[in-house]
PDB file of C-alpha atoms in Angstrom:
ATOM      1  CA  UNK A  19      -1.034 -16.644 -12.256  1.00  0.00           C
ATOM      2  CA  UNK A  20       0.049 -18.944  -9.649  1.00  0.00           C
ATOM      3  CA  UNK A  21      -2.141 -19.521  -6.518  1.00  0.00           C
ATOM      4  CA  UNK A  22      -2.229 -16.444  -4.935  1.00  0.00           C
ATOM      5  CA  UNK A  23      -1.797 -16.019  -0.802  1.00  0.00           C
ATOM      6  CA  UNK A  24      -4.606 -14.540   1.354  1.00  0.00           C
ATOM      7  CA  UNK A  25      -3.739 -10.528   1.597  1.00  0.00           C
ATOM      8  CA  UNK A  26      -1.376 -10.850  -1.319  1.00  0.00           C
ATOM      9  CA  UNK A  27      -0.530  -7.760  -2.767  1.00  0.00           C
ATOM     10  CA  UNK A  28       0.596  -7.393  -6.679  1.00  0.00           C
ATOM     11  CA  UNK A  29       1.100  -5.408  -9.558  1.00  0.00           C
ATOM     12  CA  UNK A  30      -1.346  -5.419 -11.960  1.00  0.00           C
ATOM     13  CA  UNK A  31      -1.277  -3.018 -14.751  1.00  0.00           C
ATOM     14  CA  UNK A  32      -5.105  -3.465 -15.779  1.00  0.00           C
ATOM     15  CA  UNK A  33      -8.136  -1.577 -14.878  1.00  0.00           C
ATOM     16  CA  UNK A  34     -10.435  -4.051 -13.277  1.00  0.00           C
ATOM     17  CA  UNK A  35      -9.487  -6.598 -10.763  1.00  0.00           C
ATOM     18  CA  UNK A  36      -9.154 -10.087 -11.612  1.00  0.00           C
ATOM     19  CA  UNK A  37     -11.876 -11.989 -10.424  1.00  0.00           C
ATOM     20  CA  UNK A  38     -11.029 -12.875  -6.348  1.00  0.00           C
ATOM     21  CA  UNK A  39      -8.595  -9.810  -5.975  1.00  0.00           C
ATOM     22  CA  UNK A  40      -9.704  -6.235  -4.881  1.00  0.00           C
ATOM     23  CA  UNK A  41      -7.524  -2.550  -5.488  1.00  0.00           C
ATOM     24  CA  UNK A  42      -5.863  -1.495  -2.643  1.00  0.00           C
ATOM     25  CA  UNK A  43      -7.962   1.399  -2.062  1.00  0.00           C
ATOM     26  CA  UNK A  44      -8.270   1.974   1.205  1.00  0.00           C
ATOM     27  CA  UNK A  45     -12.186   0.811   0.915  1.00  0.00           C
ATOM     28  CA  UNK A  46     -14.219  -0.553   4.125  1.00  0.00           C
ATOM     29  CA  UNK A  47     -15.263  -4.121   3.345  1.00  0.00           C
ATOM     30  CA  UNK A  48     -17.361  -6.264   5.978  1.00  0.00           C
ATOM     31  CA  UNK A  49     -15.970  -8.875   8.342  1.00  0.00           C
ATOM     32  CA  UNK A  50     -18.663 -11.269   7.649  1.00  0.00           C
ATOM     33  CA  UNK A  51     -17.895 -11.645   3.705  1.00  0.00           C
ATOM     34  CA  UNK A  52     -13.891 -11.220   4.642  1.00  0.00           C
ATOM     35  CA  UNK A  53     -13.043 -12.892   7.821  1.00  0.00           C
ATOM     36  CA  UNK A  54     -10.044 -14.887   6.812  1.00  0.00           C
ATOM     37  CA  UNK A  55      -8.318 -11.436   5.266  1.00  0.00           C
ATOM     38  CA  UNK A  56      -9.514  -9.796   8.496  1.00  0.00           C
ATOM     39  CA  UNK A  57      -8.080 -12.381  10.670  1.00  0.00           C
ATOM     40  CA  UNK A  58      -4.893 -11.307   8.909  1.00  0.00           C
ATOM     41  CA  UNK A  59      -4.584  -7.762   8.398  1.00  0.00           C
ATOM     42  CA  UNK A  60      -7.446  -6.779  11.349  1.00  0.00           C
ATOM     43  CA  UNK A  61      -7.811  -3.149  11.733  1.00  0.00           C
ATOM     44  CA  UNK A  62      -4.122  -1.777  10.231  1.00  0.00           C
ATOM     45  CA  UNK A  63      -5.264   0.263   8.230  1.00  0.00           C
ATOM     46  CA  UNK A  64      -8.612   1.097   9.351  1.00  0.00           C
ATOM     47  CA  UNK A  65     -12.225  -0.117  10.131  1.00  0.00           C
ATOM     48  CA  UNK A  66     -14.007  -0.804  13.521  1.00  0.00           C
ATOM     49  CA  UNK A  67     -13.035  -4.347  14.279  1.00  0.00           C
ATOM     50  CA  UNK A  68     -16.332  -5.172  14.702  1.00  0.00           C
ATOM     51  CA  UNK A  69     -18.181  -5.195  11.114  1.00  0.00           C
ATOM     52  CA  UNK A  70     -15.702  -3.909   9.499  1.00  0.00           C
ATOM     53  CA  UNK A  71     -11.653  -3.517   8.534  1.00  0.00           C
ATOM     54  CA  UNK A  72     -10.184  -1.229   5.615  1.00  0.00           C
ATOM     55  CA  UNK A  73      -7.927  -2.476   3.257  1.00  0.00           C
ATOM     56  CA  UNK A  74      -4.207  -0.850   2.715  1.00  0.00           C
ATOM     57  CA  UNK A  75      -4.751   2.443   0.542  1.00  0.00           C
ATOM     58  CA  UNK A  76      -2.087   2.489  -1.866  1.00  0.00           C
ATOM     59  CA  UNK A  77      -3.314   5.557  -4.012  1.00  0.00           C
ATOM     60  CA  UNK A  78      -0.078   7.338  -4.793  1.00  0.00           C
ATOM     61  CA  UNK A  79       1.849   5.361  -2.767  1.00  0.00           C
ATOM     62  CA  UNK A  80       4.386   2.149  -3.020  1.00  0.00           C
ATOM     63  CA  UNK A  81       4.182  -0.385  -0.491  1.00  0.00           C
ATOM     64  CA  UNK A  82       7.817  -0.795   1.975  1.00  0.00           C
ATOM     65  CA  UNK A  83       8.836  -3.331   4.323  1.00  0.00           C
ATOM     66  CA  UNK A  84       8.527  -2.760   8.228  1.00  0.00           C
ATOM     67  CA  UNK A  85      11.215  -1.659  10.604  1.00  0.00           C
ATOM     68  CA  UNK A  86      14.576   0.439  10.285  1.00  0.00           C
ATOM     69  CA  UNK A  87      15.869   1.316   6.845  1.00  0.00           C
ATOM     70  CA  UNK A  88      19.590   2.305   6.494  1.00  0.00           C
ATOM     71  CA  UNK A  89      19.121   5.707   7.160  1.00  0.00           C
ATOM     72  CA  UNK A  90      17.467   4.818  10.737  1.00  0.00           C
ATOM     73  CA  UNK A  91      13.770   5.560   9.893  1.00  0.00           C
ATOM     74  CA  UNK A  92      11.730   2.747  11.479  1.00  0.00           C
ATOM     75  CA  UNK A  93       8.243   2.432   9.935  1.00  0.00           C
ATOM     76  CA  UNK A  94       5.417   0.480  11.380  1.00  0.00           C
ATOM     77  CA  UNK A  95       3.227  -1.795   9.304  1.00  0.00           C
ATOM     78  CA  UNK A  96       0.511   0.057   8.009  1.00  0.00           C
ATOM     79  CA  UNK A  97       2.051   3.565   8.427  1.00  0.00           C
ATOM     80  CA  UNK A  98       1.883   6.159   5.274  1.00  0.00           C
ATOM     81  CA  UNK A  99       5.031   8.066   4.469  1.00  0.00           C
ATOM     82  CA  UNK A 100       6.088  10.346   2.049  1.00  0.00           C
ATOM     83  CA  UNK A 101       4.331  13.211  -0.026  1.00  0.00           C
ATOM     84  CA  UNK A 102       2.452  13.107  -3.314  1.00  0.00           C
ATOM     85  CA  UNK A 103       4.798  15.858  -4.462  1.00  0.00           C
ATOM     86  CA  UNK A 104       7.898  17.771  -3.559  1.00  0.00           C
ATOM     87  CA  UNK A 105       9.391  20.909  -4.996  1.00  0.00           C
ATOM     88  CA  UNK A 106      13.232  20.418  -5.999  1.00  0.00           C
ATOM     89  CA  UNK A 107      14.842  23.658  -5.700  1.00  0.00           C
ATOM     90  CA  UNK A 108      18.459  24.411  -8.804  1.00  0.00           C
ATOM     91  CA  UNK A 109      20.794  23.208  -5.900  1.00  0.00           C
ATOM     92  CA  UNK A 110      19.347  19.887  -5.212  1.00  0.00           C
ATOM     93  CA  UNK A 111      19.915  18.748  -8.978  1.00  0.00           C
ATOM     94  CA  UNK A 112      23.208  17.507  -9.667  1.00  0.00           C
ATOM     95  CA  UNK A 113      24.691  19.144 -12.820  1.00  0.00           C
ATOM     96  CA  UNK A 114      23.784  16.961 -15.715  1.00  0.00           C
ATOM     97  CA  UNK A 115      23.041  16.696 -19.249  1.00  0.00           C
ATOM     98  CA  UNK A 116      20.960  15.174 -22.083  1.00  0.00           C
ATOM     99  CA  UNK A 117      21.763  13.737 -25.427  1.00  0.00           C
ATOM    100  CA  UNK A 118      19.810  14.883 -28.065  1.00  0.00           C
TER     101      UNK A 118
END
């Protein structure tokens, strides 16, 4: 794995955390074990700012890059977006078909 940067996020298809990385849970974690990640993501995505920060929850989610997309949408780093699930009604699916 090559050297990793502070607040790195990456796939990782396993079901522990490699030994210096944490899930991007959303959890609280305290400034005084974290301060160099806090000094780079602060309070974004949640915590007090004074013992502690939250890390980016990514639960059903895929991170984006800030600012405006094509379409116009600005997002803001940190902001959630989207829905777990959506409902696609006959008319939004283009005619298709599968070989068998």
């Amino acid at each position: 794995m090559a050297q990793p940067y502070v607040g790195e996020i990456r796939m990782f298809a396993g079901n522990f955390a490699p030994n210096g990385w944490m899930f991007c849970e959303g959890q609280t974690l305290p400034i005084s074990e974290n301060d160099v990640l806090f000094q780079l993501i602060g309070t974004t995505y949640g915590g007090d700012g004074e013992e502690t920060f939250n890390l980016p929850n990514l639960a059903s989610r895929v991170p984006i890059h800030m600012g405006t997309g094509p379409d116009g949408t600005t997002y803001q780093i940190g902001e959630m977006a989207g829905t777990e699930q959506e409902t696609l009604t006959v008319q939004q699916i283009p005619a298709h078909s599968h070989a068998v």
